[in-house]
Short mmCIF file of N, CA and C in Angstrom, two decimals:
data_model
loop_
_atom_site.label_atom_id
_atom_site.label_comp_id
_atom_site.label_asym_id
_atom_site.label_seq_id
_atom_site.Cartn_x
_atom_site.Cartn_y
_atom_site.Cartn_z
N UNK A 1 -43.37 -71.96 -15.26
CA UNK A 1 -43.82 -72.96 -15.49
C UNK A 1 -45.33 -72.81 -14.43
N UNK A 2 -45.47 -71.67 -13.40
CA UNK A 2 -46.34 -71.10 -12.97
C UNK A 2 -47.02 -70.31 -13.72
N UNK A 3 -46.32 -69.01 -14.86
CA UNK A 3 -46.74 -68.40 -15.44
C UNK A 3 -47.79 -69.00 -16.42
N UNK A 4 -47.00 -70.12 -16.72
CA UNK A 4 -47.70 -71.45 -17.97
C UNK A 4 -49.01 -71.56 -17.90
N UNK A 5 -49.68 -71.93 -16.81
CA UNK A 5 -50.25 -72.62 -16.35
C UNK A 5 -51.60 -71.14 -15.35
N UNK A 6 -50.49 -69.92 -15.35
CA UNK A 6 -51.56 -68.82 -14.88
C UNK A 6 -52.46 -68.77 -16.71
N UNK A 7 -51.62 -68.83 -17.37
CA UNK A 7 -52.63 -68.53 -18.68
C UNK A 7 -53.66 -69.25 -19.45
N UNK A 8 -53.04 -70.59 -18.46
CA UNK A 8 -53.68 -71.83 -19.36
C UNK A 8 -55.19 -71.85 -18.78
N UNK A 9 -55.13 -72.39 -17.40
CA UNK A 9 -56.56 -71.46 -16.90
C UNK A 9 -57.89 -70.43 -17.27
N UNK A 10 -57.56 -69.63 -17.41
CA UNK A 10 -58.35 -68.80 -18.19
C UNK A 10 -58.89 -69.03 -19.50
N UNK A 11 -57.13 -69.93 -20.57
CA UNK A 11 -58.36 -70.15 -21.76
C UNK A 11 -58.75 -71.06 -22.51
N UNK A 12 -58.72 -72.61 -20.57
CA UNK A 12 -59.50 -73.28 -20.35
C UNK A 12 -61.15 -72.78 -19.88
N UNK A 13 -60.91 -71.99 -19.66
CA UNK A 13 -62.02 -71.85 -18.99
C UNK A 13 -62.89 -71.06 -20.06
N UNK A 14 -62.46 -70.38 -21.13
CA UNK A 14 -63.49 -70.08 -22.42
C UNK A 14 -63.26 -70.51 -23.02
N UNK A 15 -62.31 -71.41 -23.45
CA UNK A 15 -62.81 -73.11 -24.22
C UNK A 15 -64.28 -73.74 -23.83
N UNK A 16 -64.14 -74.11 -23.11
CA UNK A 16 -65.20 -75.23 -22.22
C UNK A 16 -66.14 -73.75 -22.11
N UNK A 17 -66.29 -72.45 -21.43
CA UNK A 17 -67.38 -72.00 -22.10
C UNK A 17 -68.01 -71.82 -23.43
N UNK A 18 -67.20 -71.97 -24.48
CA UNK A 18 -67.57 -71.09 -25.92
C UNK A 18 -68.02 -73.11 -25.29
N UNK A 19 -66.95 -74.15 -25.67
CA UNK A 19 -67.93 -75.57 -26.54
C UNK A 19 -69.24 -76.36 -25.46
N UNK A 20 -69.54 -75.64 -23.99
CA UNK A 20 -70.73 -76.48 -23.43
C UNK A 20 -72.12 -75.35 -23.90
N UNK A 21 -73.16 -75.91 -24.08
CA UNK A 21 -73.29 -78.04 -24.32
C UNK A 21 -73.28 -78.07 -25.21
N UNK A 22 -72.84 -77.34 -26.35
CA UNK A 22 -72.60 -78.35 -27.77
C UNK A 22 -71.59 -77.52 -28.70
N UNK A 23 -70.60 -78.39 -27.92
CA UNK A 23 -69.57 -78.03 -29.30
C UNK A 23 -69.41 -78.39 -30.35
N UNK A 24 -70.81 -78.22 -31.39
CA UNK A 24 -70.83 -78.04 -33.28
C UNK A 24 -70.81 -76.66 -32.87
N UNK A 25 -71.35 -75.93 -31.74
CA UNK A 25 -71.57 -74.34 -31.98
C UNK A 25 -69.92 -73.54 -33.01
N UNK A 26 -68.44 -73.82 -31.60
CA UNK A 26 -67.57 -73.84 -32.82
C UNK A 26 -66.40 -74.89 -33.34
N UNK A 27 -66.89 -75.94 -33.43
CA UNK A 27 -66.56 -76.66 -34.08
C UNK A 27 -66.81 -75.87 -36.35
N UNK A 28 -67.72 -75.02 -36.16
CA UNK A 28 -67.91 -75.06 -37.68
C UNK A 28 -66.56 -73.03 -37.20
N UNK A 29 -65.75 -72.61 -36.26
CA UNK A 29 -65.41 -73.01 -36.71
C UNK A 29 -63.65 -71.97 -35.64
N UNK A 30 -63.32 -73.13 -36.32
CA UNK A 30 -62.25 -73.96 -35.32
C UNK A 30 -60.33 -72.96 -34.91
N UNK A 31 -60.66 -71.72 -36.37
CA UNK A 31 -59.80 -70.92 -35.62
C UNK A 31 -59.61 -70.40 -34.32
N UNK A 32 -60.92 -70.00 -34.16
CA UNK A 32 -61.53 -68.95 -32.61
C UNK A 32 -60.50 -70.39 -31.77
N UNK A 33 -60.84 -71.71 -31.81
CA UNK A 33 -59.95 -72.55 -30.72
C UNK A 33 -58.47 -71.58 -30.63
N UNK A 34 -58.05 -72.10 -31.33
CA UNK A 34 -56.56 -71.80 -32.29
C UNK A 34 -56.57 -70.06 -31.62
N UNK A 35 -57.48 -69.11 -31.54
CA UNK A 35 -57.24 -67.41 -30.20
C UNK A 35 -57.41 -67.84 -30.03
N UNK A 36 -58.19 -68.46 -29.52
CA UNK A 36 -58.42 -68.67 -27.39
C UNK A 36 -57.15 -68.67 -26.86
N UNK A 37 -56.56 -69.74 -26.93
CA UNK A 37 -55.21 -69.95 -27.10
C UNK A 37 -54.20 -69.34 -26.98
N UNK A 38 -53.46 -69.02 -28.16
CA UNK A 38 -52.96 -68.59 -28.78
C UNK A 38 -52.15 -67.30 -28.64
N UNK A 39 -53.44 -67.03 -28.66
CA UNK A 39 -53.09 -65.02 -28.40
C UNK A 39 -52.07 -64.83 -26.97
N UNK A 40 -52.45 -65.81 -25.31
CA UNK A 40 -51.53 -65.58 -24.52
C UNK A 40 -50.42 -66.24 -24.78
N UNK A 41 -50.09 -67.18 -25.31
CA UNK A 41 -48.76 -68.42 -25.67
C UNK A 41 -48.16 -66.98 -26.94
N UNK A 42 -48.35 -66.47 -27.66
CA UNK A 42 -47.71 -65.24 -28.79
C UNK A 42 -47.52 -64.24 -26.83
N UNK A 43 -48.06 -63.65 -26.41
CA UNK A 43 -47.72 -62.37 -25.45
C UNK A 43 -46.69 -63.31 -25.32
N UNK A 44 -46.55 -64.18 -23.97
CA UNK A 44 -46.05 -64.84 -23.41
C UNK A 44 -44.65 -65.56 -24.21
N UNK A 45 -44.70 -65.90 -25.43
CA UNK A 45 -43.34 -66.32 -26.23
C UNK A 45 -42.48 -64.74 -27.26
N UNK A 46 -43.17 -63.45 -26.92
CA UNK A 46 -42.50 -63.20 -27.41
C UNK A 46 -42.24 -61.85 -25.90
N UNK A 47 -41.68 -62.14 -25.62
CA UNK A 47 -41.90 -61.46 -23.86
C UNK A 47 -40.35 -62.65 -23.24
N UNK A 48 -40.90 -63.65 -23.28
CA UNK A 48 -39.84 -64.58 -22.97
C UNK A 48 -38.23 -64.39 -24.42
N UNK A 49 -38.52 -64.48 -25.00
CA UNK A 49 -38.10 -63.67 -26.75
C UNK A 49 -37.52 -62.49 -25.93
N UNK A 50 -37.70 -61.15 -26.26
CA UNK A 50 -37.22 -60.24 -25.78
C UNK A 50 -36.71 -60.28 -24.51
N UNK A 51 -37.10 -61.22 -22.42
CA UNK A 51 -35.90 -60.68 -22.21
C UNK A 51 -34.90 -61.23 -22.82
N UNK A 52 -35.12 -62.61 -22.98
CA UNK A 52 -34.07 -63.55 -22.75
C UNK A 52 -32.76 -63.04 -24.37
N UNK A 53 -32.99 -62.19 -24.73
CA UNK A 53 -32.55 -61.76 -25.43
C UNK A 53 -31.91 -60.77 -25.27
N UNK A 54 -32.15 -59.44 -24.07
CA UNK A 54 -31.75 -58.44 -23.60
C UNK A 54 -32.99 -57.56 -23.88
N UNK A 55 -33.49 -56.69 -24.01
CA UNK A 55 -34.88 -56.78 -24.54
C UNK A 55 -34.47 -54.74 -25.02
N UNK A 56 -35.12 -54.32 -25.95
CA UNK A 56 -34.54 -52.97 -26.77
C UNK A 56 -34.57 -51.93 -24.83
N UNK A 57 -35.80 -52.10 -25.00
CA UNK A 57 -36.49 -51.66 -22.96
C UNK A 57 -37.18 -51.95 -22.59
N UNK A 58 -36.89 -51.07 -21.33
CA UNK A 58 -37.42 -51.62 -19.81
C UNK A 58 -38.94 -52.12 -20.08
N UNK A 59 -39.16 -50.46 -20.73
CA UNK A 59 -40.46 -50.28 -21.03
C UNK A 59 -41.93 -50.94 -21.84
N UNK A 60 -40.69 -51.67 -22.69
CA UNK A 60 -40.79 -52.30 -23.87
C UNK A 60 -42.44 -53.87 -23.38
N UNK A 61 -40.91 -53.85 -22.23
CA UNK A 61 -41.09 -55.48 -21.53
C UNK A 61 -41.82 -55.25 -20.79
N UNK A 62 -42.02 -54.38 -19.15
CA UNK A 62 -43.10 -53.58 -19.27
C UNK A 62 -44.35 -53.99 -19.36
N UNK A 63 -44.67 -53.94 -20.91
CA UNK A 63 -45.20 -53.70 -21.08
C UNK A 63 -46.20 -54.65 -21.64
N UNK A 64 -45.32 -55.89 -21.75
CA UNK A 64 -46.44 -57.26 -22.55
C UNK A 64 -46.13 -57.81 -21.27
N UNK A 65 -45.47 -57.51 -20.04
CA UNK A 65 -45.76 -57.71 -18.97
C UNK A 65 -47.08 -58.37 -18.44
N UNK A 66 -47.59 -55.94 -19.11
CA UNK A 66 -49.16 -55.83 -18.00
C UNK A 66 -49.90 -56.64 -19.21
N UNK A 67 -49.01 -56.44 -20.54
CA UNK A 67 -50.54 -57.59 -21.12
C UNK A 67 -50.81 -58.59 -21.37
N UNK A 68 -50.12 -59.57 -20.60
CA UNK A 68 -50.52 -60.62 -19.91
C UNK A 68 -51.22 -60.34 -18.87
N UNK A 69 -51.37 -59.39 -18.30
CA UNK A 69 -51.51 -59.73 -16.90
C UNK A 69 -53.08 -59.56 -16.82
N UNK A 70 -53.65 -58.29 -17.81
CA UNK A 70 -54.56 -57.62 -18.31
C UNK A 70 -55.21 -59.11 -19.34
N UNK A 71 -54.52 -59.49 -20.00
CA UNK A 71 -55.20 -60.56 -20.89
C UNK A 71 -55.98 -61.72 -19.30
N UNK A 72 -55.08 -62.15 -18.28
CA UNK A 72 -55.56 -63.18 -17.34
C UNK A 72 -56.99 -62.26 -17.24
N UNK A 73 -56.24 -61.54 -16.03
CA UNK A 73 -57.65 -61.60 -15.38
C UNK A 73 -58.53 -60.09 -15.86
N UNK A 74 -57.90 -59.75 -16.25
CA UNK A 74 -59.49 -58.86 -17.09
C UNK A 74 -60.58 -59.45 -18.21
N UNK A 75 -59.30 -59.15 -19.49
CA UNK A 75 -60.44 -59.74 -20.86
C UNK A 75 -61.16 -61.04 -20.23
N UNK A 76 -60.04 -62.31 -20.55
CA UNK A 76 -60.78 -64.14 -20.68
C UNK A 76 -61.74 -63.49 -20.04
N UNK A 77 -62.25 -63.46 -18.56
CA UNK A 77 -63.36 -63.35 -16.92
C UNK A 77 -64.64 -62.50 -18.76
N UNK A 78 -64.48 -61.39 -18.95
CA UNK A 78 -65.15 -61.43 -19.78
C UNK A 78 -65.12 -61.46 -20.42
N UNK A 79 -64.31 -62.72 -21.07
CA UNK A 79 -65.20 -63.33 -22.86
C UNK A 79 -65.63 -64.14 -21.98
N UNK A 80 -64.80 -64.97 -21.04
CA UNK A 80 -66.51 -66.32 -20.61
C UNK A 80 -67.01 -65.86 -20.13
N UNK A 81 -67.64 -65.10 -19.99
CA UNK A 81 -68.51 -64.25 -19.10
C UNK A 81 -69.59 -63.88 -20.31
N UNK A 82 -69.18 -63.75 -21.57
CA UNK A 82 -70.22 -63.35 -23.44
C UNK A 82 -70.48 -64.76 -23.98
N UNK A 83 -68.79 -65.48 -23.10
CA UNK A 83 -69.74 -66.34 -24.41
C UNK A 83 -70.72 -67.32 -23.44
N UNK A 84 -71.16 -67.68 -21.82
CA UNK A 84 -72.01 -68.39 -22.17
C UNK A 84 -72.97 -67.88 -22.40
N UNK A 85 -73.33 -66.01 -22.03
CA UNK A 85 -74.46 -64.98 -22.83
C UNK A 85 -74.82 -65.36 -24.37
N UNK A 86 -73.59 -65.59 -25.07
CA UNK A 86 -73.48 -66.49 -26.38
C UNK A 86 -74.10 -67.70 -26.95
N UNK A 87 -73.79 -68.26 -26.18
CA UNK A 87 -74.65 -69.88 -25.74
C UNK A 87 -75.75 -70.12 -26.20
N UNK A 88 -76.16 -69.14 -24.56
CA UNK A 88 -77.16 -69.25 -23.91
C UNK A 88 -78.50 -68.52 -25.11
N UNK A 89 -78.29 -67.12 -25.51
CA UNK A 89 -79.03 -66.43 -26.84
C UNK A 89 -78.87 -67.91 -27.95
N UNK A 90 -77.61 -68.06 -28.11
CA UNK A 90 -78.05 -69.20 -28.82
C UNK A 90 -78.12 -70.46 -29.42
N UNK A 91 -78.82 -70.82 -28.12
CA UNK A 91 -80.28 -72.23 -27.93
C UNK A 91 -81.60 -71.65 -28.22
N UNK A 92 -81.71 -73.22 -28.78
CA UNK A 92 -83.49 -72.97 -28.67
C UNK A 92 -83.71 -73.43 -28.25
N UNK A 93 -83.15 -75.04 -27.28
CA UNK A 93 -84.51 -75.88 -26.69
C UNK A 93 -83.92 -75.66 -25.22
N UNK A 94 -85.16 -75.45 -25.52
CA UNK A 94 -85.55 -74.85 -23.79
C UNK A 94 -84.64 -75.90 -21.84
N UNK A 95 -84.19 -77.45 -22.72
CA UNK A 95 -83.81 -77.85 -21.50
C UNK A 95 -82.05 -77.56 -22.25
N UNK A 96 -81.57 -77.12 -23.39
CA UNK A 96 -80.28 -76.96 -23.15
C UNK A 96 -80.20 -75.10 -23.39
N UNK A 97 -81.43 -73.95 -22.12
CA UNK A 97 -81.09 -73.43 -22.08
C UNK A 97 -81.22 -73.24 -19.97
N UNK A 98 -81.95 -74.86 -20.11
CA UNK A 98 -81.42 -74.91 -18.60
C UNK A 98 -79.95 -75.40 -17.90
N UNK A 99 -79.53 -75.85 -18.61
CA UNK A 99 -77.88 -76.47 -18.91
C UNK A 99 -77.42 -75.07 -17.80
N UNK A 100 -76.85 -75.06 -19.52
CA UNK A 100 -76.76 -72.74 -19.65
C UNK A 100 -76.16 -72.16 -18.31
N UNK A 101 -77.93 -72.70 -18.51
CA UNK A 101 -78.43 -71.25 -16.71
C UNK A 101 -77.43 -72.26 -15.81
N UNK A 102 -78.07 -73.17 -15.34
CA UNK A 102 -76.92 -73.64 -14.04
C UNK A 102 -75.87 -72.96 -13.82
N UNK A 103 -75.02 -72.95 -15.58
CA UNK A 103 -73.92 -73.32 -15.31
C UNK A 103 -73.13 -72.03 -14.98
N UNK A 104 -74.03 -71.13 -16.01
CA UNK A 104 -73.38 -70.11 -16.50
C UNK A 104 -73.22 -69.01 -14.69
N UNK A 105 -74.69 -69.60 -14.08
CA UNK A 105 -74.98 -68.54 -13.16
C UNK A 105 -73.76 -68.78 -12.51
N UNK A 106 -73.73 -70.05 -12.23
CA UNK A 106 -72.91 -70.42 -10.90
C UNK A 106 -71.10 -69.92 -11.77
N UNK A 107 -70.86 -69.98 -13.00
CA UNK A 107 -69.71 -69.55 -13.44
C UNK A 107 -69.53 -67.95 -13.05
N UNK A 108 -70.87 -67.13 -13.40
CA UNK A 108 -70.50 -65.89 -13.09
C UNK A 108 -70.81 -65.12 -12.06
N UNK A 109 -70.57 -65.83 -11.72
CA UNK A 109 -71.32 -65.94 -9.31
C UNK A 109 -69.96 -66.05 -8.82
N UNK A 110 -68.92 -66.79 -10.08
CA UNK A 110 -67.36 -67.20 -9.19
C UNK A 110 -66.64 -66.42 -9.52
N UNK A 111 -67.05 -65.41 -11.15
CA UNK A 111 -65.89 -64.55 -11.01
C UNK A 111 -66.21 -63.57 -10.50
N UNK A 112 -67.64 -63.21 -10.17
CA UNK A 112 -67.82 -62.09 -9.75
C UNK A 112 -66.89 -61.84 -7.95
N UNK A 113 -67.00 -63.34 -7.50
CA UNK A 113 -66.67 -63.03 -6.51
C UNK A 113 -64.60 -63.43 -6.26
N UNK A 114 -64.63 -64.12 -7.89
CA UNK A 114 -63.18 -63.51 -8.08
C UNK A 114 -62.38 -62.26 -7.99
N UNK A 115 -63.38 -60.80 -8.64
CA UNK A 115 -63.58 -60.20 -8.84
C UNK A 115 -63.27 -58.95 -7.69
N UNK A 116 -64.16 -59.02 -7.24
CA UNK A 116 -63.93 -59.10 -5.14
C UNK A 116 -63.37 -58.76 -4.40
N UNK A 117 -62.70 -60.23 -3.57
CA UNK A 117 -61.55 -60.78 -3.57
C UNK A 117 -60.18 -60.46 -4.25
N UNK A 118 -59.83 -60.56 -4.91
CA UNK A 118 -58.70 -60.46 -5.76
C UNK A 118 -58.12 -59.53 -6.44
N UNK A 119 -59.53 -59.10 -7.21
CA UNK A 119 -59.11 -57.78 -8.23
C UNK A 119 -59.58 -56.97 -8.43
N UNK A 120 -60.35 -56.37 -7.10
CA UNK A 120 -60.27 -54.77 -6.85
C UNK A 120 -59.81 -54.49 -5.85
N UNK A 121 -59.72 -55.88 -4.98
CA UNK A 121 -58.68 -55.12 -3.25
C UNK A 121 -56.92 -55.16 -4.37
N UNK A 122 -56.91 -55.42 -4.53
CA UNK A 122 -55.45 -55.81 -5.43
C UNK A 122 -55.43 -54.37 -6.74
N UNK A 123 -56.13 -54.00 -6.83
CA UNK A 123 -56.31 -52.86 -7.70
C UNK A 123 -56.24 -51.79 -7.08
N UNK A 124 -56.85 -51.80 -6.07
CA UNK A 124 -57.44 -50.44 -4.47
C UNK A 124 -56.00 -50.04 -3.28
N UNK A 125 -55.67 -51.58 -3.83
CA UNK A 125 -54.76 -51.53 -2.37
C UNK A 125 -53.63 -52.44 -2.25
N UNK A 126 -53.55 -52.53 -3.40
CA UNK A 126 -52.36 -53.32 -3.27
C UNK A 126 -51.96 -54.67 -3.22
N UNK A 127 -53.42 -55.12 -2.21
CA UNK A 127 -53.17 -56.16 -1.83
C UNK A 127 -54.32 -57.20 -2.40
N UNK A 128 -54.61 -58.78 -1.92
CA UNK A 128 -55.68 -59.28 -2.45
C UNK A 128 -56.22 -59.99 -0.06
N UNK A 129 -58.03 -59.78 -0.45
CA UNK A 129 -57.92 -60.05 0.88
C UNK A 129 -58.17 -61.99 1.04
N UNK A 130 -58.11 -62.97 -0.12
CA UNK A 130 -58.09 -64.18 0.36
C UNK A 130 -56.62 -64.60 -0.39
N UNK A 131 -56.13 -65.14 0.45
CA UNK A 131 -55.13 -65.70 0.18
C UNK A 131 -54.42 -66.46 -0.97
N UNK A 132 -53.47 -67.31 -1.68
CA UNK A 132 -53.44 -67.34 -3.56
C UNK A 132 -54.04 -68.83 -3.29
N UNK A 133 -53.70 -69.43 -1.67
CA UNK A 133 -53.78 -70.43 -1.85
C UNK A 133 -54.92 -70.89 -1.68
N UNK A 134 -55.77 -70.26 -1.29
CA UNK A 134 -57.28 -70.56 -1.66
C UNK A 134 -58.55 -69.79 -2.80
N UNK A 135 -57.63 -69.00 -3.24
CA UNK A 135 -58.33 -68.31 -5.01
C UNK A 135 -58.83 -69.66 -5.42
N UNK A 136 -58.33 -70.59 -5.71
CA UNK A 136 -58.80 -71.39 -6.36
C UNK A 136 -60.00 -72.02 -6.41
N UNK A 137 -60.01 -72.08 -4.54
CA UNK A 137 -62.22 -72.47 -4.06
C UNK A 137 -63.04 -71.70 -4.05
N UNK A 138 -62.78 -71.21 -5.10
CA UNK A 138 -63.87 -70.09 -5.64
C UNK A 138 -63.93 -70.59 -6.99
N UNK A 139 -63.30 -71.23 -7.53
CA UNK A 139 -64.31 -72.07 -9.43
C UNK A 139 -64.74 -72.98 -8.32
N UNK A 140 -64.46 -73.26 -6.81
CA UNK A 140 -65.50 -75.19 -7.24
C UNK A 140 -66.65 -75.10 -6.86
N UNK A 141 -66.84 -73.75 -7.08
CA UNK A 141 -68.79 -75.11 -7.00
C UNK A 141 -68.94 -74.51 -8.28
N UNK A 142 -68.46 -74.32 -9.29
CA UNK A 142 -68.33 -74.23 -10.70
C UNK A 142 -68.18 -76.13 -10.68
N UNK A 143 -67.23 -76.77 -10.30
CA UNK A 143 -67.94 -77.78 -10.26
C UNK A 143 -68.90 -78.81 -10.47
N UNK A 144 -68.94 -78.69 -9.41
CA UNK A 144 -70.35 -78.77 -8.78
C UNK A 144 -71.30 -78.59 -9.93
N UNK A 145 -71.94 -77.51 -9.92
CA UNK A 145 -72.65 -76.94 -11.37
C UNK A 145 -72.63 -77.40 -12.83
N UNK A 146 -70.90 -78.28 -13.23
CA UNK A 146 -70.69 -78.58 -13.82
C UNK A 146 -71.97 -80.40 -14.16
N UNK A 147 -71.65 -81.06 -13.78
CA UNK A 147 -71.75 -82.38 -13.32
C UNK A 147 -72.81 -82.57 -12.58
N UNK A 148 -73.69 -81.24 -11.66
CA UNK A 148 -75.84 -81.23 -11.48
C UNK A 148 -75.58 -81.36 -13.52
N UNK A 149 -75.27 -79.87 -14.40
CA UNK A 149 -75.85 -80.81 -15.52
C UNK A 149 -75.47 -81.40 -16.73
N UNK A 150 -74.65 -81.74 -15.91
CA UNK A 150 -74.05 -84.13 -16.83
C UNK A 150 -75.61 -84.89 -16.21
N UNK A 151 -75.43 -84.25 -14.69
CA UNK A 151 -75.99 -85.70 -14.01
C UNK A 151 -77.52 -85.58 -14.61
N UNK A 152 -77.14 -84.13 -14.45
CA UNK A 152 -79.18 -84.24 -13.77
C UNK A 152 -80.33 -83.70 -15.03
N UNK A 153 -79.34 -82.46 -15.96
CA UNK A 153 -79.97 -82.33 -17.33
C UNK A 153 -78.86 -83.05 -18.16
N UNK A 154 -78.19 -84.18 -18.19
CA UNK A 154 -77.65 -85.23 -19.30
C UNK A 154 -77.51 -85.07 -20.17
N UNK A 155 -76.21 -83.60 -19.80
CA UNK A 155 -76.18 -82.69 -21.37
C UNK A 155 -74.87 -83.19 -21.46
N UNK A 156 -74.29 -84.63 -21.31
CA UNK A 156 -74.10 -84.88 -22.47
C UNK A 156 -73.95 -86.62 -23.35
N UNK A 157 -75.18 -86.51 -23.72
CA UNK A 157 -75.94 -88.43 -23.63
C UNK A 157 -74.55 -88.79 -22.90
N UNK A 158 -74.85 -89.66 -21.50
CA UNK A 158 -73.49 -89.83 -20.63
C UNK A 158 -74.24 -91.78 -21.09
N UNK A 159 -75.43 -92.29 -21.63
CA UNK A 159 -75.47 -93.49 -21.30
C UNK A 159 -74.90 -94.23 -22.61
N UNK A 160 -74.92 -92.67 -23.83
CA UNK A 160 -74.27 -93.54 -25.57
C UNK A 160 -73.17 -93.64 -24.99
N UNK A 161 -71.73 -92.41 -24.96
CA UNK A 161 -70.66 -93.01 -23.63
C UNK A 161 -70.45 -93.75 -23.34
N UNK A 162 -71.67 -94.92 -22.48
CA UNK A 162 -71.21 -95.39 -21.01
C UNK A 162 -70.96 -96.91 -22.38
N UNK A 163 -71.75 -97.12 -23.31
CA UNK A 163 -72.42 -98.08 -23.82
C UNK A 163 -71.18 -98.20 -24.88
N UNK A 164 -70.56 -97.58 -25.71
CA UNK A 164 -69.35 -97.15 -26.21
C UNK A 164 -68.46 -97.90 -25.71
N UNK A 165 -68.40 -97.49 -24.55
CA UNK A 165 -66.67 -97.43 -23.98
C UNK A 165 -67.30 -98.86 -24.07
N UNK A 166 -68.30 -99.35 -23.51
CA UNK A 166 -68.40 -101.22 -22.55
C UNK A 166 -67.79 -101.54 -23.89
N UNK A 167 -68.40 -101.65 -25.15
CA UNK A 167 -68.99 -102.43 -25.84
C UNK A 167 -67.07 -102.44 -26.71
N UNK A 168 -66.59 -100.70 -26.83
CA UNK A 168 -65.72 -100.78 -27.59
C UNK A 168 -64.35 -100.97 -26.44
N UNK A 169 -64.48 -100.91 -25.08
CA UNK A 169 -63.11 -102.27 -24.93
C UNK A 169 -63.59 -103.75 -24.43
N UNK A 170 -64.74 -104.34 -24.93
CA UNK A 170 -64.66 -105.23 -24.89
C UNK A 170 -64.00 -105.95 -25.98
N UNK A 171 -64.40 -105.55 -26.97
CA UNK A 171 -63.60 -106.18 -28.91
C UNK A 171 -62.53 -105.58 -28.14
N UNK A 172 -62.00 -104.83 -27.82
CA UNK A 172 -61.05 -104.33 -27.60
C UNK A 172 -60.23 -106.18 -27.15
N UNK A 173 -60.72 -106.32 -25.51
CA UNK A 173 -60.41 -107.01 -24.38
C UNK A 173 -60.10 -108.70 -25.41
N UNK A 174 -62.14 -109.00 -26.32
CA UNK A 174 -61.81 -110.00 -27.29
C UNK A 174 -60.36 -109.70 -27.97
N UNK A 175 -60.30 -108.51 -28.56
CA UNK A 175 -59.19 -109.04 -29.76
C UNK A 175 -57.37 -109.08 -28.34
N UNK A 176 -57.55 -108.79 -28.16
CA UNK A 176 -56.09 -108.80 -27.22
C UNK A 176 -55.97 -110.28 -26.77
N UNK A 177 -57.19 -111.20 -26.46
CA UNK A 177 -57.58 -112.20 -25.80
C UNK A 177 -56.62 -113.58 -26.72
N UNK A 178 -57.26 -113.07 -28.54
CA UNK A 178 -57.23 -113.78 -29.25
C UNK A 178 -55.79 -113.58 -29.72
#
């Protein structure tokens, strides 16, 4: 279960980077989201299928496991940074660029901090500088940045969303009461 979670959070971050603040960019390419989630699960499924049935070689098992680790630690963080850069470059509206600048800068800073405290020390010394229990705290400012982008720069038109939610909730309550 831990392996699935560790594969899912980088894919979810990449998904967020692709759709923030304008999901329309990705709606034109729906296969992209399938690839974002499909590649790590295909690697994991292949690894589990080979280890469950007695893989032909230990080297193949190690290569698939290393592929999962490289995908999770190197490829997806790089893809997240590139997705934010792509979104910033594709944005024409200054307000959209302001939203993206705030969130992307925080995500890039958190990723650089993660690489500096976890990835590089692991590669050089075989141990990390930040304990595993504290590693998610590196990404806590990202949540604050998303909240600021949504509330201050009105990233998702919350007034419309709240209005529609209240209207449909009231209609549902009326129908249920009748």
